[in-house]
mmCIF file with all atom_site columns, C-alpha atoms in Angstrom:
data_model
loop_
_atom_site.group_PDB
_atom_site.id
_atom_site.type_symbol
_atom_site.label_atom_id
_atom_site.label_alt_id
_atom_site.label_comp_id
_atom_site.label_asym_id
_atom_site.label_entity_id
_atom_site.label_seq_id
_atom_site.pdbx_PDB_ins_code
_atom_site.Cartn_x
_atom_site.Cartn_y
_atom_site.Cartn_z
_atom_site.occupancy
_atom_site.B_iso_or_equiv
_atom_site.pdbx_formal_charge
_atom_site.auth_seq_id
_atom_site.auth_comp_id
_atom_site.auth_asym_id
_atom_site.auth_atom_id
_atom_site.pdbx_PDB_model_num
ATOM 1   C CA . UNK G 1 1   ? -21.449 -1.507  -115.183 1.00 37.00 ? 1   UNK G CA 1
ATOM 2   C CA . UNK G 1 2   ? -24.037 -3.641  -116.986 1.00 35.00 ? 2   UNK G CA 1
ATOM 3   C CA . UNK G 1 3   ? -23.173 -4.052  -120.643 1.00 34.00 ? 3   UNK G CA 1
ATOM 4   C CA . UNK G 1 4   ? -19.744 -2.462  -120.216 1.00 30.00 ? 4   UNK G CA 1
ATOM 5   C CA . UNK G 1 5   ? -16.479 -4.405  -120.351 1.00 32.00 ? 5   UNK G CA 1
ATOM 6   C CA . UNK G 1 6   ? -14.634 -4.693  -117.054 1.00 31.00 ? 6   UNK G CA 1
ATOM 7   C CA . UNK G 1 7   ? -11.442 -3.254  -118.525 1.00 30.00 ? 7   UNK G CA 1
ATOM 8   C CA . UNK G 1 8   ? -13.332 -0.106  -119.507 1.00 27.00 ? 8   UNK G CA 1
ATOM 9   C CA . UNK G 1 9   ? -14.634 0.629   -116.039 1.00 28.00 ? 9   UNK G CA 1
ATOM 10  C CA . UNK G 1 10  ? -11.824 -0.635  -113.852 1.00 33.00 ? 10  UNK G CA 1
ATOM 11  C CA . UNK G 1 11  ? -9.278  1.752   -112.408 1.00 32.00 ? 11  UNK G CA 1
ATOM 12  C CA . UNK G 1 12  ? -6.237  0.107   -110.868 1.00 33.00 ? 12  UNK G CA 1
ATOM 13  C CA . UNK G 1 13  ? -5.058  1.676   -107.641 1.00 34.00 ? 13  UNK G CA 1
ATOM 14  C CA . UNK G 1 14  ? -1.711  0.501   -106.189 1.00 35.00 ? 14  UNK G CA 1
ATOM 15  C CA . UNK G 1 15  ? -1.801  0.028   -102.424 1.00 36.00 ? 15  UNK G CA 1
ATOM 16  C CA . UNK G 1 16  ? 1.630   -0.085  -100.837 1.00 33.00 ? 16  UNK G CA 1
ATOM 17  C CA . UNK G 1 17  ? 0.374   -0.900  -97.359  1.00 35.00 ? 17  UNK G CA 1
ATOM 18  C CA . UNK G 1 18  ? -1.163  -4.224  -98.422  1.00 37.00 ? 18  UNK G CA 1
ATOM 19  C CA . UNK G 1 19  ? 0.900   -4.974  -101.495 1.00 37.00 ? 19  UNK G CA 1
ATOM 20  C CA . UNK G 1 20  ? -2.338  -5.647  -103.413 1.00 39.00 ? 20  UNK G CA 1
ATOM 21  C CA . UNK G 1 21  ? -4.201  -3.849  -106.168 1.00 40.00 ? 21  UNK G CA 1
ATOM 22  C CA . UNK G 1 22  ? -7.723  -2.549  -105.887 1.00 42.00 ? 22  UNK G CA 1
ATOM 23  C CA . UNK G 1 23  ? -10.182 -2.188  -108.738 1.00 43.00 ? 23  UNK G CA 1
ATOM 24  C CA . UNK G 1 24  ? -12.843 0.465   -108.235 1.00 40.00 ? 24  UNK G CA 1
ATOM 25  C CA . UNK G 1 25  ? -16.134 0.448   -110.130 1.00 40.00 ? 25  UNK G CA 1
ATOM 26  C CA . UNK G 1 26  ? -18.581 3.246   -110.797 1.00 43.00 ? 26  UNK G CA 1
ATOM 27  C CA . UNK G 1 27  ? -18.608 6.570   -108.953 1.00 40.00 ? 27  UNK G CA 1
ATOM 28  C CA . UNK G 1 28  ? -17.452 5.079   -105.629 1.00 40.00 ? 28  UNK G CA 1
ATOM 29  C CA . UNK G 1 29  ? -13.772 5.856   -105.228 1.00 42.00 ? 29  UNK G CA 1
ATOM 30  C CA . UNK G 1 30  ? -13.298 5.701   -101.477 1.00 43.00 ? 30  UNK G CA 1
ATOM 31  C CA . UNK G 1 31  ? -11.442 2.378   -101.446 1.00 40.00 ? 31  UNK G CA 1
ATOM 32  C CA . UNK G 1 32  ? -7.995  3.804   -102.160 1.00 39.00 ? 32  UNK G CA 1
ATOM 33  C CA . UNK G 1 33  ? -8.395  6.278   -99.318  1.00 44.00 ? 33  UNK G CA 1
ATOM 34  C CA . UNK G 1 34  ? -9.718  3.539   -97.049  1.00 44.00 ? 34  UNK G CA 1
ATOM 35  C CA . UNK G 1 35  ? -6.703  1.311   -97.742  1.00 40.00 ? 35  UNK G CA 1
ATOM 36  C CA . UNK G 1 36  ? -4.286  4.215   -97.384  1.00 44.00 ? 36  UNK G CA 1
ATOM 37  C CA . UNK G 1 37  ? -5.488  4.667   -93.813  1.00 48.00 ? 37  UNK G CA 1
ATOM 38  C CA . UNK G 1 38  ? -4.673  1.070   -92.897  1.00 45.00 ? 38  UNK G CA 1
ATOM 39  C CA . UNK G 1 39  ? -2.382  1.097   -89.845  1.00 46.00 ? 39  UNK G CA 1
ATOM 40  C CA . UNK G 1 40  ? 1.065   -0.411  -90.267  1.00 42.00 ? 40  UNK G CA 1
ATOM 41  C CA . UNK G 1 41  ? 0.537   -2.416  -87.089  1.00 44.00 ? 41  UNK G CA 1
ATOM 42  C CA . UNK G 1 42  ? -2.433  -3.434  -85.015  1.00 40.00 ? 42  UNK G CA 1
ATOM 43  C CA . UNK G 1 43  ? -4.149  -0.351  -83.573  1.00 41.00 ? 43  UNK G CA 1
ATOM 44  C CA . UNK G 1 44  ? -4.035  0.167   -79.830  1.00 39.00 ? 44  UNK G CA 1
ATOM 45  C CA . UNK G 1 45  ? -7.509  1.636   -79.713  1.00 35.00 ? 45  UNK G CA 1
ATOM 46  C CA . UNK G 1 46  ? -10.836 -0.166  -79.993  1.00 35.00 ? 46  UNK G CA 1
ATOM 47  C CA . UNK G 1 47  ? -14.106 1.073   -81.526  1.00 40.00 ? 47  UNK G CA 1
ATOM 48  C CA . UNK G 1 48  ? -16.382 2.799   -79.057  1.00 36.00 ? 48  UNK G CA 1
ATOM 49  C CA . UNK G 1 49  ? -19.056 0.163   -79.643  1.00 38.00 ? 49  UNK G CA 1
ATOM 50  C CA . UNK G 1 50  ? -17.898 -3.443  -79.246  1.00 41.00 ? 50  UNK G CA 1
ATOM 51  C CA . UNK G 1 51  ? -18.706 -5.491  -82.339  1.00 42.00 ? 51  UNK G CA 1
ATOM 52  C CA . UNK G 1 52  ? -19.661 -9.171  -82.271  1.00 46.00 ? 52  UNK G CA 1
ATOM 53  C CA . UNK G 1 53  ? -18.952 -11.797 -84.886  1.00 45.00 ? 53  UNK G CA 1
ATOM 54  C CA . UNK G 1 54  ? -21.568 -14.525 -85.187  1.00 55.00 ? 54  UNK G CA 1
ATOM 55  C CA . UNK G 1 55  ? -21.089 -18.043 -86.491  1.00 76.00 ? 55  UNK G CA 1
ATOM 56  C CA . UNK G 1 56  ? -24.050 -19.168 -88.555  1.00 89.00 ? 56  UNK G CA 1
ATOM 57  C CA . UNK G 1 57  ? -25.227 -21.231 -91.499  1.00 94.00 ? 57  UNK G CA 1
ATOM 58  C CA . UNK G 1 58  ? -26.893 -19.939 -94.626  1.00 95.00 ? 58  UNK G CA 1
ATOM 59  C CA . UNK G 1 59  ? -29.536 -22.522 -95.507  1.00 93.00 ? 59  UNK G CA 1
ATOM 60  C CA . UNK G 1 60  ? -30.411 -22.760 -99.215  1.00 93.00 ? 60  UNK G CA 1
ATOM 61  C CA . UNK G 1 61  ? -33.132 -24.867 -100.854 1.00 91.00 ? 61  UNK G CA 1
ATOM 62  C CA . UNK G 1 62  ? -31.607 -27.763 -102.832 1.00 90.00 ? 62  UNK G CA 1
ATOM 63  C CA . UNK G 1 63  ? -28.087 -26.474 -102.160 1.00 93.00 ? 63  UNK G CA 1
ATOM 64  C CA . UNK G 1 64  ? -25.583 -27.199 -99.345  1.00 94.00 ? 64  UNK G CA 1
ATOM 65  C CA . UNK G 1 65  ? -25.677 -24.884 -96.348  1.00 95.00 ? 65  UNK G CA 1
ATOM 66  C CA . UNK G 1 66  ? -22.823 -22.401 -96.097  1.00 96.00 ? 66  UNK G CA 1
ATOM 67  C CA . UNK G 1 67  ? -20.964 -21.732 -92.857  1.00 95.00 ? 67  UNK G CA 1
ATOM 68  C CA . UNK G 1 68  ? -20.088 -18.081 -92.355  1.00 96.00 ? 68  UNK G CA 1
ATOM 69  C CA . UNK G 1 69  ? -19.023 -15.481 -89.820  1.00 96.00 ? 69  UNK G CA 1
ATOM 70  C CA . UNK G 1 70  ? -20.336 -11.963 -90.116  1.00 95.00 ? 70  UNK G CA 1
ATOM 71  C CA . UNK G 1 71  ? -19.097 -8.785  -88.519  1.00 94.00 ? 71  UNK G CA 1
ATOM 72  C CA . UNK G 1 72  ? -21.588 -5.943  -88.310  1.00 94.00 ? 72  UNK G CA 1
ATOM 73  C CA . UNK G 1 73  ? -20.327 -2.538  -89.333  1.00 96.00 ? 73  UNK G CA 1
ATOM 74  C CA . UNK G 1 74  ? -20.551 0.363   -91.723  1.00 96.00 ? 74  UNK G CA 1
ATOM 75  C CA . UNK G 1 75  ? -20.660 0.358   -95.497  1.00 95.00 ? 75  UNK G CA 1
ATOM 76  C CA . UNK G 1 76  ? -19.035 -0.631  -97.749  1.00 96.00 ? 76  UNK G CA 1
ATOM 77  C CA . UNK G 1 77  ? -18.855 -4.179  -96.486  1.00 97.00 ? 77  UNK G CA 1
ATOM 78  C CA . UNK G 1 78  ? -15.978 -6.526  -97.256  1.00 97.00 ? 78  UNK G CA 1
ATOM 79  C CA . UNK G 1 79  ? -16.358 -10.177 -98.287  1.00 98.00 ? 79  UNK G CA 1
ATOM 80  C CA . UNK G 1 80  ? -13.353 -12.510 -98.292  1.00 98.00 ? 80  UNK G CA 1
ATOM 81  C CA . UNK G 1 81  ? -13.217 -15.285 -100.900 1.00 97.00 ? 81  UNK G CA 1
ATOM 82  C CA . UNK G 1 82  ? -10.634 -17.910 -99.901  1.00 95.00 ? 82  UNK G CA 1
ATOM 83  C CA . UNK G 1 83  ? -8.469  -19.901 -102.272 1.00 92.00 ? 83  UNK G CA 1
ATOM 84  C CA . UNK G 1 84  ? -8.745  -23.543 -103.296 1.00 89.00 ? 84  UNK G CA 1
ATOM 85  C CA . UNK G 1 85  ? -9.386  -25.784 -100.267 1.00 87.00 ? 85  UNK G CA 1
ATOM 86  C CA . UNK G 1 86  ? -8.812  -22.828 -97.921  1.00 90.00 ? 86  UNK G CA 1
ATOM 87  C CA . UNK G 1 87  ? -11.441 -21.926 -95.362  1.00 91.00 ? 87  UNK G CA 1
ATOM 88  C CA . UNK G 1 88  ? -12.677 -18.894 -93.473  1.00 93.00 ? 88  UNK G CA 1
ATOM 89  C CA . UNK G 1 89  ? -10.238 -19.495 -90.602  1.00 92.00 ? 89  UNK G CA 1
ATOM 90  C CA . UNK G 1 90  ? -7.111  -18.908 -92.666  1.00 92.00 ? 90  UNK G CA 1
ATOM 91  C CA . UNK G 1 91  ? -4.501  -16.270 -91.881  1.00 93.00 ? 91  UNK G CA 1
ATOM 92  C CA . UNK G 1 92  ? -5.678  -13.791 -94.524  1.00 95.00 ? 92  UNK G CA 1
ATOM 93  C CA . UNK G 1 93  ? -9.341  -14.150 -93.583  1.00 95.00 ? 93  UNK G CA 1
ATOM 94  C CA . UNK G 1 94  ? -8.617  -13.444 -89.915  1.00 95.00 ? 94  UNK G CA 1
ATOM 95  C CA . UNK G 1 95  ? -6.190  -10.605 -90.650  1.00 95.00 ? 95  UNK G CA 1
ATOM 96  C CA . UNK G 1 96  ? -8.751  -8.829  -92.837  1.00 96.00 ? 96  UNK G CA 1
ATOM 97  C CA . UNK G 1 97  ? -11.346 -9.254  -90.107  1.00 96.00 ? 97  UNK G CA 1
ATOM 98  C CA . UNK G 1 98  ? -9.082  -7.479  -87.633  1.00 96.00 ? 98  UNK G CA 1
ATOM 99  C CA . UNK G 1 99  ? -8.537  -4.715  -90.171  1.00 96.00 ? 99  UNK G CA 1
ATOM 100 C CA . UNK G 1 100 ? -12.298 -4.302  -90.635  1.00 97.00 ? 100 UNK G CA 1
ATOM 101 C CA . UNK G 1 101 ? -12.783 -4.194  -86.875  1.00 95.00 ? 101 UNK G CA 1
ATOM 102 C CA . UNK G 1 102 ? -10.227 -1.399  -86.585  1.00 96.00 ? 102 UNK G CA 1
ATOM 103 C CA . UNK G 1 103 ? -12.173 0.712   -89.115  1.00 96.00 ? 103 UNK G CA 1
ATOM 104 C CA . UNK G 1 104 ? -15.665 -0.388  -88.115  1.00 97.00 ? 104 UNK G CA 1
ATOM 105 C CA . UNK G 1 105 ? -16.557 -1.897  -91.497  1.00 97.00 ? 105 UNK G CA 1
ATOM 106 C CA . UNK G 1 106 ? -18.901 -4.833  -92.057  1.00 97.00 ? 106 UNK G CA 1
ATOM 107 C CA . UNK G 1 107 ? -17.178 -8.092  -92.980  1.00 97.00 ? 107 UNK G CA 1
ATOM 108 C CA . UNK G 1 108 ? -18.152 -11.601 -94.063  1.00 97.00 ? 108 UNK G CA 1
ATOM 109 C CA . UNK G 1 109 ? -15.950 -14.675 -94.321  1.00 97.00 ? 109 UNK G CA 1
ATOM 110 C CA . UNK G 1 110 ? -17.329 -18.069 -95.275  1.00 97.00 ? 110 UNK G CA 1
ATOM 111 C CA . UNK G 1 111 ? -16.573 -21.624 -96.386  1.00 96.00 ? 111 UNK G CA 1
ATOM 112 C CA . UNK G 1 112 ? -17.409 -22.874 -99.867  1.00 96.00 ? 112 UNK G CA 1
ATOM 113 C CA . UNK G 1 113 ? -19.686 -25.893 -100.114 1.00 94.00 ? 113 UNK G CA 1
ATOM 114 C CA . UNK G 1 114 ? -17.751 -29.075 -99.413  1.00 93.00 ? 114 UNK G CA 1
ATOM 115 C CA . UNK G 1 115 ? -15.054 -27.153 -97.525  1.00 93.00 ? 115 UNK G CA 1
ATOM 116 C CA . UNK G 1 116 ? -14.597 -26.413 -93.829  1.00 91.00 ? 116 UNK G CA 1
ATOM 117 C CA . UNK G 1 117 ? -17.844 -26.308 -91.860  1.00 91.00 ? 117 UNK G CA 1
ATOM 118 C CA . UNK G 1 118 ? -20.147 -25.950 -94.867  1.00 93.00 ? 118 UNK G CA 1
ATOM 119 C CA . UNK G 1 119 ? -22.351 -28.732 -96.115  1.00 93.00 ? 119 UNK G CA 1
ATOM 120 C CA . UNK G 1 120 ? -21.788 -30.649 -99.309  1.00 91.00 ? 120 UNK G CA 1
ATOM 121 C CA . UNK G 1 121 ? -19.241 -33.101 -100.679 1.00 91.00 ? 121 UNK G CA 1
ATOM 122 C CA . UNK G 1 122 ? -15.885 -31.782 -101.865 1.00 90.00 ? 122 UNK G CA 1
ATOM 123 C CA . UNK G 1 123 ? -15.679 -34.485 -104.543 1.00 87.00 ? 123 UNK G CA 1
ATOM 124 C CA . UNK G 1 124 ? -18.876 -33.108 -106.092 1.00 88.00 ? 124 UNK G CA 1
ATOM 125 C CA . UNK G 1 125 ? -17.780 -29.474 -105.935 1.00 88.00 ? 125 UNK G CA 1
ATOM 126 C CA . UNK G 1 126 ? -17.048 -27.458 -109.064 1.00 86.00 ? 126 UNK G CA 1
ATOM 127 C CA . UNK G 1 127 ? -15.956 -23.902 -109.790 1.00 86.00 ? 127 UNK G CA 1
ATOM 128 C CA . UNK G 1 128 ? -19.507 -23.255 -111.027 1.00 88.00 ? 128 UNK G CA 1
ATOM 129 C CA . UNK G 1 129 ? -21.001 -24.406 -107.724 1.00 92.00 ? 129 UNK G CA 1
ATOM 130 C CA . UNK G 1 130 ? -18.569 -22.269 -105.753 1.00 93.00 ? 130 UNK G CA 1
ATOM 131 C CA . UNK G 1 131 ? -19.566 -19.328 -107.943 1.00 94.00 ? 131 UNK G CA 1
ATOM 132 C CA . UNK G 1 132 ? -23.145 -19.908 -106.821 1.00 95.00 ? 132 UNK G CA 1
ATOM 133 C CA . UNK G 1 133 ? -21.907 -19.962 -103.211 1.00 96.00 ? 133 UNK G CA 1
ATOM 134 C CA . UNK G 1 134 ? -20.370 -16.519 -103.633 1.00 97.00 ? 134 UNK G CA 1
ATOM 135 C CA . UNK G 1 135 ? -23.537 -15.137 -105.223 1.00 97.00 ? 135 UNK G CA 1
ATOM 136 C CA . UNK G 1 136 ? -25.611 -16.594 -102.373 1.00 97.00 ? 136 UNK G CA 1
ATOM 137 C CA . UNK G 1 137 ? -23.459 -14.748 -99.845  1.00 97.00 ? 137 UNK G CA 1
ATOM 138 C CA . UNK G 1 138 ? -23.800 -11.499 -101.797 1.00 97.00 ? 138 UNK G CA 1
ATOM 139 C CA . UNK G 1 139 ? -27.552 -11.881 -102.369 1.00 96.00 ? 139 UNK G CA 1
ATOM 140 C CA . UNK G 1 140 ? -28.684 -13.262 -99.010  1.00 96.00 ? 140 UNK G CA 1
ATOM 141 C CA . UNK G 1 141 ? -26.213 -11.924 -96.447  1.00 95.00 ? 141 UNK G CA 1
ATOM 142 C CA . UNK G 1 142 ? -24.446 -8.802  -97.675  1.00 96.00 ? 142 UNK G CA 1
ATOM 143 C CA . UNK G 1 143 ? -26.105 -5.423  -97.161  1.00 95.00 ? 143 UNK G CA 1
ATOM 144 C CA . UNK G 1 144 ? -25.301 -2.509  -99.449  1.00 95.00 ? 144 UNK G CA 1
ATOM 145 C CA . UNK G 1 145 ? -22.206 -2.126  -101.647 1.00 97.00 ? 145 UNK G CA 1
ATOM 146 C CA . UNK G 1 146 ? -19.420 -4.647  -101.165 1.00 98.00 ? 146 UNK G CA 1
ATOM 147 C CA . UNK G 1 147 ? -15.675 -4.893  -101.653 1.00 98.00 ? 147 UNK G CA 1
ATOM 148 C CA . UNK G 1 148 ? -14.675 -8.409  -102.681 1.00 98.00 ? 148 UNK G CA 1
ATOM 149 C CA . UNK G 1 149 ? -11.256 -9.686  -101.609 1.00 97.00 ? 149 UNK G CA 1
ATOM 150 C CA . UNK G 1 150 ? -10.326 -12.827 -103.535 1.00 95.00 ? 150 UNK G CA 1
ATOM 151 C CA . UNK G 1 151 ? -7.302  -14.985 -102.809 1.00 94.00 ? 151 UNK G CA 1
ATOM 152 C CA . UNK G 1 152 ? -5.976  -17.349 -105.490 1.00 92.00 ? 152 UNK G CA 1
ATOM 153 C CA . UNK G 1 153 ? -9.031  -19.228 -106.860 1.00 91.00 ? 153 UNK G CA 1
ATOM 154 C CA . UNK G 1 154 ? -11.176 -16.828 -104.839 1.00 94.00 ? 154 UNK G CA 1
ATOM 155 C CA . UNK G 1 155 ? -9.884  -14.084 -107.127 1.00 94.00 ? 155 UNK G CA 1
ATOM 156 C CA . UNK G 1 156 ? -11.278 -15.915 -110.151 1.00 91.00 ? 156 UNK G CA 1
ATOM 157 C CA . UNK G 1 157 ? -14.650 -16.314 -108.410 1.00 94.00 ? 157 UNK G CA 1
ATOM 158 C CA . UNK G 1 158 ? -14.480 -12.645 -107.403 1.00 95.00 ? 158 UNK G CA 1
ATOM 159 C CA . UNK G 1 159 ? -14.288 -11.582 -111.057 1.00 94.00 ? 159 UNK G CA 1
ATOM 160 C CA . UNK G 1 160 ? -17.313 -13.675 -111.984 1.00 94.00 ? 160 UNK G CA 1
ATOM 161 C CA . UNK G 1 161 ? -19.280 -12.311 -109.028 1.00 96.00 ? 161 UNK G CA 1
ATOM 162 C CA . UNK G 1 162 ? -18.495 -8.726  -110.081 1.00 97.00 ? 162 UNK G CA 1
ATOM 163 C CA . UNK G 1 163 ? -19.854 -9.438  -113.566 1.00 96.00 ? 163 UNK G CA 1
ATOM 164 C CA . UNK G 1 164 ? -22.971 -11.138 -112.190 1.00 97.00 ? 164 UNK G CA 1
ATOM 165 C CA . UNK G 1 165 ? -23.724 -8.521  -109.496 1.00 97.00 ? 165 UNK G CA 1
ATOM 166 C CA . UNK G 1 166 ? -22.432 -5.156  -110.759 1.00 96.00 ? 166 UNK G CA 1
ATOM 167 C CA . UNK G 1 167 ? -25.018 -3.277  -108.704 1.00 96.00 ? 167 UNK G CA 1
ATOM 168 C CA . UNK G 1 168 ? -23.597 -4.639  -105.430 1.00 97.00 ? 168 UNK G CA 1
ATOM 169 C CA . UNK G 1 169 ? -19.855 -4.970  -106.105 1.00 97.00 ? 169 UNK G CA 1
ATOM 170 C CA . UNK G 1 170 ? -18.121 -1.595  -105.863 1.00 96.00 ? 170 UNK G CA 1
ATOM 171 C CA . UNK G 1 171 ? -14.493 -2.752  -105.829 1.00 97.00 ? 171 UNK G CA 1
ATOM 172 C CA . UNK G 1 172 ? -12.214 -5.766  -106.121 1.00 97.00 ? 172 UNK G CA 1
ATOM 173 C CA . UNK G 1 173 ? -8.980  -6.674  -104.352 1.00 96.00 ? 173 UNK G CA 1
ATOM 174 C CA . UNK G 1 174 ? -7.047  -9.604  -105.799 1.00 94.00 ? 174 UNK G CA 1
ATOM 175 C CA . UNK G 1 175 ? -4.467  -11.500 -103.759 1.00 93.00 ? 175 UNK G CA 1
ATOM 176 C CA . UNK G 1 176 ? -2.431  -13.688 -106.144 1.00 90.00 ? 176 UNK G CA 1
ATOM 177 C CA . UNK G 1 177 ? -5.548  -13.996 -108.302 1.00 88.00 ? 177 UNK G CA 1
ATOM 178 C CA . UNK G 1 178 ? -5.516  -17.346 -110.119 1.00 82.00 ? 178 UNK G CA 1
ATOM 179 C CA . UNK G 1 179 ? -7.442  -16.293 -113.212 1.00 79.00 ? 179 UNK G CA 1
ATOM 180 C CA . UNK G 1 180 ? -4.840  -16.684 -115.947 1.00 74.00 ? 180 UNK G CA 1
ATOM 181 C CA . UNK G 1 181 ? -3.887  -20.178 -114.755 1.00 72.00 ? 181 UNK G CA 1
ATOM 182 C CA . UNK G 1 182 ? -7.436  -21.485 -115.073 1.00 70.00 ? 182 UNK G CA 1
ATOM 183 C CA . UNK G 1 183 ? -7.891  -19.962 -118.517 1.00 76.00 ? 183 UNK G CA 1
ATOM 184 C CA . UNK G 1 184 ? -4.580  -21.416 -119.731 1.00 82.00 ? 184 UNK G CA 1
ATOM 185 C CA . UNK G 1 185 ? -5.462  -24.888 -118.469 1.00 80.00 ? 185 UNK G CA 1
ATOM 186 C CA . UNK G 1 186 ? -8.919  -24.678 -120.005 1.00 79.00 ? 186 UNK G CA 1
ATOM 187 C CA . UNK G 1 187 ? -7.540  -23.722 -123.415 1.00 85.00 ? 187 UNK G CA 1
ATOM 188 C CA . UNK G 1 188 ? -5.275  -26.783 -123.346 1.00 87.00 ? 188 UNK G CA 1
ATOM 189 C CA . UNK G 1 189 ? -8.170  -29.226 -122.823 1.00 86.00 ? 189 UNK G CA 1
ATOM 190 C CA . UNK G 1 190 ? -9.635  -31.343 -125.650 1.00 89.00 ? 190 UNK G CA 1
ATOM 191 C CA . UNK G 1 191 ? -12.821 -29.961 -127.233 1.00 88.00 ? 191 UNK G CA 1
ATOM 192 C CA . UNK G 1 192 ? -14.955 -32.743 -125.703 1.00 87.00 ? 192 UNK G CA 1
ATOM 193 C CA . UNK G 1 193 ? -13.693 -31.954 -122.212 1.00 84.00 ? 193 UNK G CA 1
ATOM 194 C CA . UNK G 1 194 ? -14.280 -28.235 -122.744 1.00 81.00 ? 194 UNK G CA 1
ATOM 195 C CA . UNK G 1 195 ? -17.917 -28.920 -123.655 1.00 82.00 ? 195 UNK G CA 1
ATOM 196 C CA . UNK G 1 196 ? -18.351 -31.045 -120.530 1.00 82.00 ? 196 UNK G CA 1
ATOM 197 C CA . UNK G 1 197 ? -16.770 -28.346 -118.372 1.00 73.00 ? 197 UNK G CA 1
ATOM 198 C CA . UNK G 1 198 ? -19.062 -25.670 -119.791 1.00 74.00 ? 198 UNK G CA 1
ATOM 199 C CA . UNK G 1 199 ? -22.070 -27.924 -119.147 1.00 72.00 ? 199 UNK G CA 1
ATOM 200 C CA . UNK G 1 200 ? -21.072 -28.537 -115.527 1.00 67.00 ? 200 UNK G CA 1
ATOM 201 C CA . UNK G 1 201 ? -20.225 -24.877 -114.968 1.00 63.00 ? 201 UNK G CA 1
ATOM 202 C CA . UNK G 1 202 ? -23.622 -23.716 -116.197 1.00 64.00 ? 202 UNK G CA 1
ATOM 203 C CA . UNK G 1 203 ? -25.561 -26.404 -114.311 1.00 57.00 ? 203 UNK G CA 1
#
């Protein structure tokens, strides 16, 4: 995917069961089949091996610690990126965890810095810092290929993570992805403010 535009490598796959759209990258095309098998209601059976979800903190030098919960399971793993001011205990985050449990897939949900149980100050948070949070989760916690599920602002961060880590992100699922809104607002800003935003984003 390196050096290739996202539009050229993305294949949209409608998923009626979830009402979302999945974007598959590279030769891995198992996501559409995986989503098609999603049960319409909670399954009555449990995996043969009971899985445990741990609550932990990812400690990072010179950066706030990130609170996360990880479910062990098979590949590909799924990472949920919550929306603005949402945390890892939201309805979507918990529902996806139950779905991953039913299929035995690995799953990670977490809080951005300054939100929920993570360290940091919300007033000092930026989209650029939250982007670094997502990359930290992918680099330091996730094992093997990952499917990113981004809700609202998390969908915008999901797109940036896919560009930054093409070797680890095999597919994207956007839930009301708030990408166009951010771009529109940015284009309406004065030039001086745009320069400041770019500086803060790259810091």
